[in-house]
Amino acid sequence: MSLLSTRRDGFATALSMSKDGPSAYALEVNQALLKEDDDLLRQTFLSVFRHHHPQLANKVDVIFALSQAWCMSESDDDFDMLVKRLETLKPDEHILVASAFSQLLNLHNLTEEIVTARVEKAARLGEVEQSTRSTNKSLERLVNELGQNPEDIFKALCRQRVDIVFTAHPTQAIRQSLLKKYQKIRSEMDALHNTRMTPYERLECLDEIKSQIQAAWRTDEIRRKKPTPQDESRQGLSYFHDTIFHGLPVFLRRIDTALKNIGQPMLPLDTKLFNFGAWMGGDRDGNPFVTAATTRDVVLGARLSATMLLQSQISRLVYELSVWRASDELTAAAARILEARKDGLYAHTTRESYETEFGSVREPFRVVLSEIRERLNSTSTTLRYLMSHPHLNVKETLDNDPGAYSDAEAIITPLMLCYDSLVATGDSTIAFSELTDVIRQAQTFGLHLCQLDIRQESTKHAEAIDAITTYLGLGSFNAWDEAQRTAFLLKELEERRPLLPADLPMSEEVADVIGTFKMLATLPSDSLGAYIISMAHTASDVLAVLLLQKECGIRETLRVVPLFETLDDLEYAETAMEQLFGNAWYHAHIAGAQECMIGYSDSGKDAGRLAAAWGLYEVQERLAAVAAKYDVHLTLFHGRGGTVGRGGGPAHLAILSQPPKTISGTLRVTVQGEVMEQQFGEKEIAFRTMDLYTSAVLEATLAPMEEPQAVWREAMREMSRTSCEAYRAVVRHDPRFIEYFQTLTPVNELGRMNIGSRPAKRKAHGSIDTLRAIPWIFAWTQIRFHLPVWLGMGQALRAMIDAGKLELLQDMYQNWMFFRVTLDMLEMVFAKADPRVVTMYQRQLVDAGLHALGDELLRTFYEAEELVLKVMKHKGLLSSSSTAFLQQKLQLRAPYVAPLNILQVYCLKTIRDIEAGKEVDESGYNPVPAAVALMSRDPEKTPFVGAVEDTL
Ligand code: PGA
């Protein structure tokens, strides 16, 4: 088989996975299941609501029916009826009705997750046809269709590494207290569908669902105070306790089975297919609440979690492994432990009590394992002590405590001794059971659980170096050009004498930067991941961080990762990296490996989605080429959110549509905000997430897609230019735009919500430039316009079509994964957008003088939609069979969303009228918290919860 046909087959299969979707039969099953679950949860909620608010329940029924009627008919009359009905609500009823719809919407989103999990399961059981991507299928395809050697596949898998990094991004609007209840409902629904139940058990299950729904209804939906970064870390870590820690070894077993199917051995026990990272409490970019002390706290919290999780696993093993036959090595190790105990290493334990509790030399496994358990116990005591003594050096304290563990190897070694002993004495079956899982957990999660990345903006490091050079009379670092800066930093990096004066006068900001580095020097290095520089532009940005690490005494330096975010920075990234790789000191320092991060949201905010997508595509190719030139292994770290505006999309398609050969066995990705719940909130979903990443990275490594044709690239360059100009002409250069944006959307009100610990803007005052990318996207999503995703697209396609290139575009859509995914995502966004809703926001909230701009934008929206469909050759939005299920899901979801949009407009209008000093009927409620409350209900972001899952 020729290479070309291999690649084409790869594309065809990837395409069939993405586009064929479920068969007609599966579709019918999906639809029926979704409807059934949706009805059950809605009826249960309404019975709870009726119990508490009998006089309002009928109104909610009527509003839902009107909303359904409008969503089906799409007629203006039906919309007006719905608006009128909502307008007649008394002010104090607004909040209750909004709460009711918010709960209904959350429950509806739950049914989508439940059905997806059910269909997945049914597909695995062979009950329905479903083109499910999985590692098992990838292995089969690589061997049977592409003729690859199974041993090579095995080796590639052993080397493969996907880093999943949980960030604290403020995009999970739903409180943990509610998420936990929804998780419970999901698992009861799962039991209802999958377990053979007696009528009594069924009733108990339904009662439990009702009780959780009622508890959710009676729980305050709104975070009344801002979460601290520590709160965010605790929330993030809860996924390790709930699904990841126990799910990972089960997932690895599935990979073992898949390997067995192609005649290969199980994965070696030290293979780390996944590495987990976190930003919660480490990402200080624009977040003044993340201090050095915060970072110390979250590192200790994660270590304590890892210790406790391991402790409970080891305790189970102590009881499991009552085996007496053992290798000489294990017997000797057990004897040594008992001897040491006798000598009173642990003074409180006598040999007799120890033997009774922990086994005797006749049960050597128990002796060795209980020693581990004992030390883990001491470790958690020490960690707790460190938590309440913030002045202590964590690393030194752990290193100097003989009872505590400071290094995971010290646990893995005795566990391997047990494993080898079982294998040597003919008890491999026992070795391959729970012990294997625990060894794999210790390998992946160690004593750190997840590695904390640190992130800070480039200018902050430059300020710190500037403070030093100015104080030492060397001049102002900030005033030097790039060549002077780089020369200075490299010289100082090679210098032995310290540069940082002990008495350096520091501004608060500089003290924070230096304080952070000093704190990092006191933390165990296995707890730390990368040091990310946001808004990185040049080589000196990277060198500055290396120098600060050296000067602050960090011995095992964190790898420094530039994050390229704006279009200009993406274009310059290759030059910056070439300067670094070309320097002998730097090249030796990185020892052949470099990580670079690319930011999807900020590039989109800067240039519009299409230009950003192409800029990101090209920068990956250029970075891969420059790394290859200097013989450096490059890992790309993709900073994407869940929604399309923030680079979100189906994980496997996102990977397969990257430029060929830019993924070679390693990948890092962020999992942000609401995506954590989407991808790791439930056991089966967590497996599926890990499976998708594993299979996609393996295929991208072993069977990369075909290079795009030169004429496709040229077309993309042209469209990228046109779309960027059109986007910036509005967003940057139209003098009416900022006011239009600020009045049409709730962007200013969003800042009052307590979604995350981070402020919405980098600087307190300022324009769109200082606004973070998340509220920028969020604001457009709330009103269902999604402007940053499509603005510029219509002009770009129009120019191509006018130049007679429609067929070329259609060819690109048919045969190029990158372009196909780009348009597929746009189609989904158009289907979720609603210009009628946008018009309502405009009519109610925007000054009449700005309506002309809004109308122009709406025309641009319609044109972009029409042209996208023309290139895709689709008759209407989501009209192809592959998107039929998504279409059904959107139809079922829509009636829950529309009333929330209308109520949000009402509240925004009221709150703004009050702030403008106008007379407002406030009887019965305070519109300010009500408006904020409505936004917490997040009318359009919540449907996007579905979007992430739709696209997985
Ligand atoms: P950032 O993230 O602003 O923290 O870089 C943007 C995003 O996640 O969308």
Coordinates of N, CA and C in Angstrom, one line a residue, residues 784-903:
R784 N -26.3 34.5 22.5 CA -26.4 33.6 21.4 C -26.1 34.2 20.1
F785 N -25.0 35.0 20.1 CA -24.6 35.6 18.8 C -23.2 35.0 18.4
H786 N -22.4 34.7 19.3 CA -21.1 34.0 19.0 C -20.3 34.8 18.0
L787 N -20.3 36.1 18.0 CA -19.7 36.9 17.0 C -18.2 36.6 16.8
P788 N -17.4 36.3 17.9 CA -15.9 36.1 17.6 C -15.7 34.8 16.8
V789 N -16.7 33.9 16.7 CA -16.4 32.7 16.0 C -16.6 32.9 14.5
W790 N -17.6 33.7 14.1 CA -17.9 33.8 12.7 C -17.5 35.1 12.0
L791 N -17.2 36.2 12.8 CA -17.0 37.5 12.2 C -15.7 37.4 11.3
G792 N -15.9 37.8 10.1 CA -14.7 37.7 9.1 C -14.9 36.6 8.2
M793 N -15.6 35.5 8.6 CA -15.7 34.3 7.8 C -16.4 34.6 6.5
G794 N -17.5 35.3 6.6 CA -18.4 35.6 5.4 C -17.6 36.3 4.4
Q795 N -16.9 37.4 4.8 CA -16.1 38.2 3.9 C -15.0 37.3 3.2
A796 N -14.4 36.4 4.0 CA -13.3 35.6 3.4 C -13.9 34.6 2.4
L797 N -15.0 34.0 2.7 CA -15.6 33.1 1.7 C -16.1 33.8 0.5
R798 N -16.8 35.0 0.7 CA -17.3 35.7 -0.4 C -16.2 36.1 -1.4
A799 N -15.1 36.6 -0.9 CA -14.0 37.0 -1.7 C -13.5 35.8 -2.6
M800 N -13.4 34.6 -2.0 CA -13.0 33.4 -2.7 C -14.0 33.0 -3.7
I801 N -15.2 33.0 -3.3 CA -16.3 32.6 -4.3 C -16.4 33.6 -5.5
D802 N -16.3 34.9 -5.1 CA -16.3 35.9 -6.2 C -15.1 35.7 -7.2
A803 N -14.0 35.1 -6.6 CA -12.8 34.9 -7.5 C -12.9 33.5 -8.2
G804 N -14.1 32.9 -8.1 CA -14.3 31.6 -8.9 C -13.7 30.4 -8.2
K805 N -13.6 30.5 -6.8 CA -12.9 29.4 -6.1 C -13.8 28.5 -5.3
L806 N -15.1 28.5 -5.6 CA -16.0 27.7 -4.8 C -15.7 26.3 -4.8
E807 N -15.3 25.8 -6.0 CA -15.0 24.3 -6.1 C -13.8 24.0 -5.3
L808 N -12.8 24.9 -5.3 CA -11.6 24.7 -4.5 C -12.0 24.5 -3.1
L809 N -12.8 25.4 -2.6 CA -13.3 25.4 -1.2 C -14.0 24.1 -0.9
Q810 N -14.8 23.7 -1.8 CA -15.6 22.4 -1.6 C -14.6 21.2 -1.6
D811 N -13.6 21.3 -2.4 CA -12.6 20.2 -2.4 C -11.9 20.2 -1.0
M812 N -11.5 21.4 -0.6 CA -10.9 21.5 0.7 C -11.7 20.9 1.8
Y813 N -13.0 21.2 1.8 CA -13.9 20.7 2.8 C -14.0 19.2 2.8
Q814 N -14.1 18.7 1.6 CA -14.2 17.2 1.4 C -12.9 16.5 1.8
N815 N -11.8 17.1 1.6 CA -10.5 16.3 1.6 C -9.5 16.7 2.6
W816 N -9.8 17.8 3.4 CA -8.8 18.3 4.3 C -9.4 18.4 5.7
M817 N -8.9 17.5 6.6 CA -9.4 17.4 7.9 C -9.5 18.8 8.7
F818 N -8.4 19.6 8.6 CA -8.4 20.8 9.3 C -9.5 21.7 8.8
F819 N -9.7 21.8 7.5 CA -10.8 22.7 7.0 C -12.1 22.2 7.3
R820 N -12.2 20.9 7.2 CA -13.5 20.3 7.5 C -14.0 20.5 8.9
V821 N -13.0 20.3 9.8 CA -13.4 20.5 11.3 C -13.7 21.9 11.5
T822 N -13.0 22.9 10.9 CA -13.3 24.3 11.1 C -14.7 24.6 10.6
L823 N -15.1 24.1 9.5 CA -16.5 24.4 9.0 C -17.5 23.7 9.8
D824 N -17.2 22.4 10.2 CA -18.2 21.7 11.0 C -18.5 22.4 12.3
M825 N -17.4 22.9 12.9 CA -17.6 23.6 14.2 C -18.5 24.9 14.0
L826 N -18.2 25.6 12.8 CA -18.9 26.8 12.6 C -20.4 26.5 12.3
E827 N -20.7 25.4 11.7 CA -22.1 25.0 11.4 C -22.8 24.8 12.8
M828 N -22.1 24.1 13.7 CA -22.7 23.9 15.0 C -23.0 25.2 15.7
V829 N -22.0 26.1 15.6 CA -22.2 27.4 16.3 C -23.4 28.2 15.7
F830 N -23.5 28.1 14.3 CA -24.6 28.8 13.7 C -25.9 28.2 14.2
A831 N -25.9 26.9 14.3 CA -27.2 26.2 14.8 C -27.5 26.6 16.2
K832 N -26.5 26.9 17.0 CA -26.8 27.3 18.4 C -27.1 28.8 18.5
A833 N -26.6 29.5 17.6 CA -26.9 31.0 17.6 C -28.4 31.2 17.3
D834 N -28.9 32.4 17.7 CA -30.2 32.7 17.3 C -30.4 34.2 17.1
P835 N -30.4 34.6 15.8 CA -30.5 36.0 15.5 C -31.7 36.7 16.1
R836 N -32.8 35.9 16.2 CA -34.0 36.5 16.8 C -33.8 36.9 18.2
V837 N -33.1 36.1 18.9 CA -32.8 36.4 20.3 C -31.9 37.6 20.4
V838 N -30.9 37.7 19.5 CA -30.0 38.8 19.4 C -30.8 40.1 19.2
T839 N -31.7 40.0 18.2 CA -32.5 41.2 17.9 C -33.3 41.7 19.2
M840 N -33.8 40.8 19.9 CA -34.5 41.2 21.2 C -33.5 41.9 22.1
Y841 N -32.3 41.4 22.3 CA -31.4 42.1 23.2 C -31.1 43.5 22.6
Q842 N -30.9 43.5 21.3 CA -30.6 44.8 20.7 C -31.8 45.8 20.9
R843 N -33.0 45.4 20.6 CA -34.1 46.2 20.8 C -34.3 46.8 22.2
Q844 N -34.1 45.9 23.1 CA -34.3 46.3 24.5 C -33.1 47.0 25.2
L845 N -31.9 46.7 24.8 CA -30.8 47.2 25.6 C -29.9 48.2 24.9
V846 N -30.0 48.3 23.5 CA -29.0 49.1 22.8 C -29.6 50.4 22.4
D847 N -28.9 51.5 22.5 CA -29.3 52.8 22.0 C -29.7 52.7 20.5
A848 N -30.8 53.4 20.1 CA -31.2 53.3 18.8 C -30.2 53.7 17.8
G849 N -29.3 54.7 18.2 CA -28.3 55.2 17.3 C -27.3 54.1 16.9
L850 N -27.2 53.0 17.7 CA -26.3 51.9 17.4 C -26.9 50.7 16.6
H851 N -28.2 50.8 16.4 CA -28.9 49.7 15.8 C -28.4 49.4 14.4
A852 N -28.0 50.5 13.7 CA -27.5 50.3 12.3 C -26.3 49.3 12.3
L853 N -25.4 49.5 13.3 CA -24.2 48.6 13.4 C -24.7 47.1 13.7
G854 N -25.7 47.0 14.6 CA -26.2 45.7 14.9 C -26.8 45.1 13.6
D855 N -27.5 45.8 12.9 CA -28.2 45.3 11.7 C -27.1 44.8 10.7
E856 N -26.1 45.6 10.6 CA -25.0 45.2 9.6 C -24.4 43.9 10.1
L857 N -24.2 43.8 11.4 CA -23.6 42.6 11.9 C -24.5 41.4 11.7
L858 N -25.8 41.6 11.8 CA -26.7 40.5 11.6 C -26.7 40.1 10.1
R859 N -26.6 41.1 9.2 CA -26.5 40.7 7.8 C -25.3 39.9 7.6
T860 N -24.2 40.3 8.2 CA -22.9 39.6 8.0 C -23.0 38.2 8.6
F861 N -23.8 38.0 9.7 CA -24.0 36.7 10.3 C -24.7 35.8 9.2
Y862 N -25.8 36.3 8.7 CA -26.6 35.5 7.7 C -25.7 35.2 6.5
E863 N -24.9 36.1 6.1 CA -24.1 35.8 4.9 C -23.1 34.7 5.2
A864 N -22.5 34.9 6.3 CA -21.5 33.8 6.7 C -22.1 32.5 6.8
E865 N -23.3 32.4 7.4 CA -24.0 31.1 7.5 C -24.3 30.5 6.2
E866 N -24.8 31.4 5.3 CA -25.2 30.9 4.0 C -24.0 30.4 3.2
L867 N -22.9 31.1 3.3 CA -21.7 30.7 2.5 C -21.1 29.5 3.1
V868 N -21.1 29.4 4.4 CA -20.5 28.1 5.0 C -21.3 26.9 4.5
L869 N -22.6 27.1 4.5 CA -23.5 25.9 4.0 C -23.2 25.6 2.6
K870 N -23.0 26.7 1.8 CA -22.7 26.5 0.3 C -21.5 25.7 0.1
V871 N -20.4 26.0 0.9 CA -19.2 25.3 0.7 C -19.4 23.8 1.2
M872 N -20.1 23.7 2.3 CA -20.3 22.3 2.8 C -21.3 21.5 1.9
K873 N -22.0 22.2 1.0 CA -23.1 21.6 0.2 C -24.2 21.1 1.1
H874 N -24.5 21.8 2.1 CA -25.6 21.4 3.0 C -26.8 22.2 2.7
K875 N -28.0 21.6 2.7 CA -29.2 22.3 2.4 C -29.6 23.3 3.5
G876 N -29.4 22.9 4.7 CA -29.7 23.7 5.8 C -28.8 23.4 7.0
L877 N -28.9 24.1 8.1 CA -28.0 23.8 9.2 C -28.3 22.4 9.8
L878 N -27.2 21.7 10.0 CA -27.3 20.4 10.6 C -28.2 19.5 9.8
S879 N -28.2 19.6 8.5 CA -29.2 18.8 7.7 C -28.6 17.5 7.3
S880 N -27.3 17.3 7.5 CA -26.8 16.0 7.0 C -27.1 14.9 8.1
S881 N -27.0 13.7 7.6 CA -27.4 12.6 8.5 C -26.5 12.5 9.7
S882 N -25.2 12.9 9.5 CA -24.2 12.8 10.6 C -24.5 13.7 11.8
T883 N -25.3 14.8 11.5 CA -25.5 15.7 12.6 C -27.0 15.6 13.1
A884 N -27.7 14.6 12.6 CA -29.1 14.5 13.0 C -29.3 14.4 14.5
F885 N -28.4 13.7 15.2 CA -28.6 13.5 16.6 C -28.4 14.9 17.4
L886 N -27.4 15.6 16.9 CA -27.1 16.9 17.5 C -28.3 17.8 17.2
Q887 N -28.9 17.8 16.1 CA -30.0 18.5 15.7 C -31.2 18.2 16.7
Q888 N -31.4 16.9 17.0 CA -32.4 16.5 17.9 C -32.1 17.1 19.3
K889 N -30.9 17.0 19.7 CA -30.5 17.5 21.0 C -30.8 19.0 21.2
L890 N -30.4 19.7 20.1 CA -30.6 21.2 20.2 C -32.1 21.5 20.2
Q891 N -32.9 20.7 19.5 CA -34.4 21.0 19.5 C -35.0 20.7 20.9
L892 N -34.5 19.7 21.6 CA -35.0 19.4 22.9 C -34.5 20.4 23.9
R893 N -33.3 21.0 23.7 CA -32.7 21.9 24.6 C -33.3 23.3 24.5
A894 N -33.7 23.7 23.3 CA -34.0 25.1 23.0 C -35.1 25.6 23.9
P895 N -36.2 24.9 24.2 CA -37.3 25.5 25.0 C -36.9 25.8 26.4
Y896 N -35.9 25.2 26.9 CA -35.4 25.6 28.3 C -34.6 26.8 28.2
V897 N -34.0 27.1 27.1 CA -33.1 28.3 27.0 C -33.8 29.6 26.8
A898 N -34.8 29.6 25.9 CA -35.4 30.8 25.4 C -35.9 31.6 26.6
P899 N -36.7 31.0 27.5 CA -37.2 31.9 28.6 C -36.1 32.5 29.4
L900 N -35.0 31.8 29.6 CA -33.9 32.4 30.3 C -33.3 33.6 29.6
N901 N -33.2 33.5 28.3 CA -32.7 34.7 27.5 C -33.7 35.9 27.7
I902 N -34.9 35.6 27.7 CA -35.9 36.7 27.8 C -35.8 37.4 29.2
L903 N -35.8 36.5 30.2 CA -35.7 37.0 31.5 C -34.4 37.8 31.8

